[in-house]
XYZ file of N, CA and C in Angstrom:
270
model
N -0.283 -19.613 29.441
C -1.394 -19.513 28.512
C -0.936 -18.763 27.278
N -1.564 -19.416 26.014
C -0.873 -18.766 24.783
C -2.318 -17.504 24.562
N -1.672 -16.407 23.950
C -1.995 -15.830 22.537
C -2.429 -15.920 21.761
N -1.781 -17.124 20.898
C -2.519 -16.902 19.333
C -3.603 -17.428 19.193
N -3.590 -16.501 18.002
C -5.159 -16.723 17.224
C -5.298 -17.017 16.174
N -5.754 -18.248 15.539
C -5.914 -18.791 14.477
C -7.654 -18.618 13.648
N -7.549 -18.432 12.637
C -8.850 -18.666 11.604
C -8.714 -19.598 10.504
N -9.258 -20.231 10.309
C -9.453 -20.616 9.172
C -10.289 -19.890 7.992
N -9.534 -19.853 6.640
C -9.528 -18.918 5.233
C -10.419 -20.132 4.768
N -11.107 -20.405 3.846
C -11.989 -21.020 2.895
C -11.081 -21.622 2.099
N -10.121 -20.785 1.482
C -9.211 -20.570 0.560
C -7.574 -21.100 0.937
N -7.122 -20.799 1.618
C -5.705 -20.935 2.296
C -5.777 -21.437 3.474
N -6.582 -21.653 4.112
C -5.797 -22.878 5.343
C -6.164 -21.787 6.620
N -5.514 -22.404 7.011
C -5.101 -21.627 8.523
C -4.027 -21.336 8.545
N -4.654 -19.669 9.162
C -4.095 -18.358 8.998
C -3.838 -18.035 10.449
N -2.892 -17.128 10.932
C -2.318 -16.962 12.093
C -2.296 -15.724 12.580
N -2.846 -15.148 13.335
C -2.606 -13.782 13.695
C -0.981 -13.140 14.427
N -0.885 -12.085 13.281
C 0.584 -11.464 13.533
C -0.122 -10.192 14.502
N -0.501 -9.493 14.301
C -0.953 -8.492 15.370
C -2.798 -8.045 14.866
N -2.796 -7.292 16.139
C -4.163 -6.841 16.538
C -4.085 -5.065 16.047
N -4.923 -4.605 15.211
C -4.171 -3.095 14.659
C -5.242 -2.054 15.485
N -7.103 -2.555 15.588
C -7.726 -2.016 16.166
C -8.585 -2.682 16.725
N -9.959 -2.572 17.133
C -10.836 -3.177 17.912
C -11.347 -4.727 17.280
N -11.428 -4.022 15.451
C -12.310 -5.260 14.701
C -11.372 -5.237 13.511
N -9.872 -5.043 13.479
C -8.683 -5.303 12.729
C -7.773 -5.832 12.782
N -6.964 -7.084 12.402
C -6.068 -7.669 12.582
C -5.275 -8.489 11.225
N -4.232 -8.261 11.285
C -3.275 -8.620 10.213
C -2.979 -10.092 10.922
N -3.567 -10.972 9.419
C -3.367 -12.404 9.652
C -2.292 -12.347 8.477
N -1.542 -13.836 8.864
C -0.880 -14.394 7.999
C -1.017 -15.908 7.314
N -0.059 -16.668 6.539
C -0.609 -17.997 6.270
C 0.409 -18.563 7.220
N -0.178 -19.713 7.540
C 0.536 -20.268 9.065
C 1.691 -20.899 8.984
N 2.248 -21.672 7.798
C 3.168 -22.371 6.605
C 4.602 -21.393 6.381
N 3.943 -20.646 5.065
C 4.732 -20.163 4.508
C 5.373 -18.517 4.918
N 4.190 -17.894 5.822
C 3.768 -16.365 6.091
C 4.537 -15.635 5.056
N 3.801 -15.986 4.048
C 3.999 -14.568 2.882
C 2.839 -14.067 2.173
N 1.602 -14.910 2.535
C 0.254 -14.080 2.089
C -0.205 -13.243 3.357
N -0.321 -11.981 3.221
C -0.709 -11.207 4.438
C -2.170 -11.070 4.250
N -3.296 -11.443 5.385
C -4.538 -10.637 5.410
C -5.024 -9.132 6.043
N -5.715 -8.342 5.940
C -6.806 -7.223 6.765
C -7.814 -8.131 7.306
N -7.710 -8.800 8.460
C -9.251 -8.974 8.557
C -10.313 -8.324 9.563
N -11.208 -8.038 9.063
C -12.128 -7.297 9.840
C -13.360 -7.953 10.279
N -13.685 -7.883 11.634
C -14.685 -8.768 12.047
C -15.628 -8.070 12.515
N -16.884 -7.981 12.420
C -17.840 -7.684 12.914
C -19.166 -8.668 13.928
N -20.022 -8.653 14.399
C -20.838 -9.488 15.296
C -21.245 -10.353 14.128
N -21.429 -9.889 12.819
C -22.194 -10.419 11.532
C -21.650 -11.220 10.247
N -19.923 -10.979 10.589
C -19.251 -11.149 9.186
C -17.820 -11.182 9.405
N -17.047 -11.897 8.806
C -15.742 -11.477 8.816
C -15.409 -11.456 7.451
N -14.228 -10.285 7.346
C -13.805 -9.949 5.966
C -12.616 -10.271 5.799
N -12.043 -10.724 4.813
C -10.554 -11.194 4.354
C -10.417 -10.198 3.333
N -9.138 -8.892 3.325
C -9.087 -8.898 2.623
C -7.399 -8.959 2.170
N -6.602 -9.287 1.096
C -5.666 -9.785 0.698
C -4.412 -8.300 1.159
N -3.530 -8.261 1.365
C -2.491 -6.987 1.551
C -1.669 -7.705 1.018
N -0.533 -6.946 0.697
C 0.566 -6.837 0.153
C 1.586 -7.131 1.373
N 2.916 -7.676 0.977
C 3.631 -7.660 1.872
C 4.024 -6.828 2.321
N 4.177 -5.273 1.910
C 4.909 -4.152 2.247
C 3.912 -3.098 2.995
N 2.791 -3.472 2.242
C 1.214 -3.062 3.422
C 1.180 -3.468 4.887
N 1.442 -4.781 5.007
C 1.421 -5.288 5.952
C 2.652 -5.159 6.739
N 3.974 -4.770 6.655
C 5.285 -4.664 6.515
C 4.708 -2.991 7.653
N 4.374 -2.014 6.635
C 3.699 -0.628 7.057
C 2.888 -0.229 8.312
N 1.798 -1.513 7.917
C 0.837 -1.692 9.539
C 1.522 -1.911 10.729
N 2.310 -2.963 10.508
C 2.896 -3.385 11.934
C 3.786 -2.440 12.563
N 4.563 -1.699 11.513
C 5.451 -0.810 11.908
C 5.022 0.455 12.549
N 3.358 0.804 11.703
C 2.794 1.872 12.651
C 2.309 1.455 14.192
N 2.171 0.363 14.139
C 1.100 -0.248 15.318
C 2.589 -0.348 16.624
N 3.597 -1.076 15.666
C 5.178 -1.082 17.082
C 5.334 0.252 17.358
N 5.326 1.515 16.292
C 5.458 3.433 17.098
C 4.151 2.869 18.334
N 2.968 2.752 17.590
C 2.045 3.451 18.810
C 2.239 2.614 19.896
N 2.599 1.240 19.911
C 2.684 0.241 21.107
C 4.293 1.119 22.521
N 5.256 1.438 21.359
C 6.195 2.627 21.746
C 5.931 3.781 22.815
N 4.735 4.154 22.112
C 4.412 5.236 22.299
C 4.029 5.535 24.258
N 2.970 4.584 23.459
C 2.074 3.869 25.195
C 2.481 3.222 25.939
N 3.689 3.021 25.615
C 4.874 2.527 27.137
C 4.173 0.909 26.776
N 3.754 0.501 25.797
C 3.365 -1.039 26.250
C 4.121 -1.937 25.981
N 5.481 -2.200 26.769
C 6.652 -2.635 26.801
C 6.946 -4.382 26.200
N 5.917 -4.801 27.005
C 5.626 -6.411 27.151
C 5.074 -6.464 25.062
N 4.134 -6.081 24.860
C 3.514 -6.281 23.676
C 4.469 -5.789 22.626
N 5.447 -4.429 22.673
C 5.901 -4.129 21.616
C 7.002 -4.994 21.300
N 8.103 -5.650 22.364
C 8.754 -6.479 22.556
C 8.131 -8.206 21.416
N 7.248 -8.436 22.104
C 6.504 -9.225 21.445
C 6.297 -9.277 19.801
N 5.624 -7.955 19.452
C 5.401 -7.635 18.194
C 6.678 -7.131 17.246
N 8.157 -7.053 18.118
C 8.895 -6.699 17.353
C 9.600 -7.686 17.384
N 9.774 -8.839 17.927
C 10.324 -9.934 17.508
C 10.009 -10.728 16.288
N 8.768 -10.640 16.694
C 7.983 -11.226 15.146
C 7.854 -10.166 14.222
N 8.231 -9.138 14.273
C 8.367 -8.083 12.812
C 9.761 -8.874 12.459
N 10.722 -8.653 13.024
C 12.523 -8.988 12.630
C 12.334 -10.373 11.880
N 11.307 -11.681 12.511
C 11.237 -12.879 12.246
C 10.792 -12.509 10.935
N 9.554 -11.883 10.623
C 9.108 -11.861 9.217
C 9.761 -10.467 8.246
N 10.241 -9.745 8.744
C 10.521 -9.093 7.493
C 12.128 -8.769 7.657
N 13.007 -9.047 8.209
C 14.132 -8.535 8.183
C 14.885 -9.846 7.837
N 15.893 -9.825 6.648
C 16.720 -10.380 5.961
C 18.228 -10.444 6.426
């Protein structure tokens, strides 16, 4: 069974979730190219797009792989640091 999570943007297509940061936060990407990063925040009422920077988003993930570190959550940080190397390391 997969993981991902896809939304569709109004604007850009379908967008792909790179990680989960808190309960109603998650850094999407564009599913194509992944160089537009989102914040999106969801509530029971609304979801919000809002646009980040690559180096914002670059920042988030990197705090979120310490705390995944942190909490021994071996399986997920593994996960989330493969796809950090895939998207930001040259």
């Amino acid at each position: 069974m997969s993981n991902e999570t896809y939304l569709n943007h109004p604007t850009f297509g379908l967008l792909y979730r790179v990680c989960l940061l808190d309960d109603n936060q998650e850094i999407f990407t564009t599913l194509y190219a992944q160089r537009l990063f989102f914040l999106v925040a969801t509530t029971a009422n609304d979801t919000k797009f809002d646009p980040i920077t690559r180096a914002d988003a670059k920042l988030l993930i990197e705090n979120r792989l310490r705390l995944l570190r942190r909490t021994g959550n071996l399986q997920s940080y593994q996960t989330l640091s493969q796809l950090y190397q895939n998207n930001f390391s040259f």
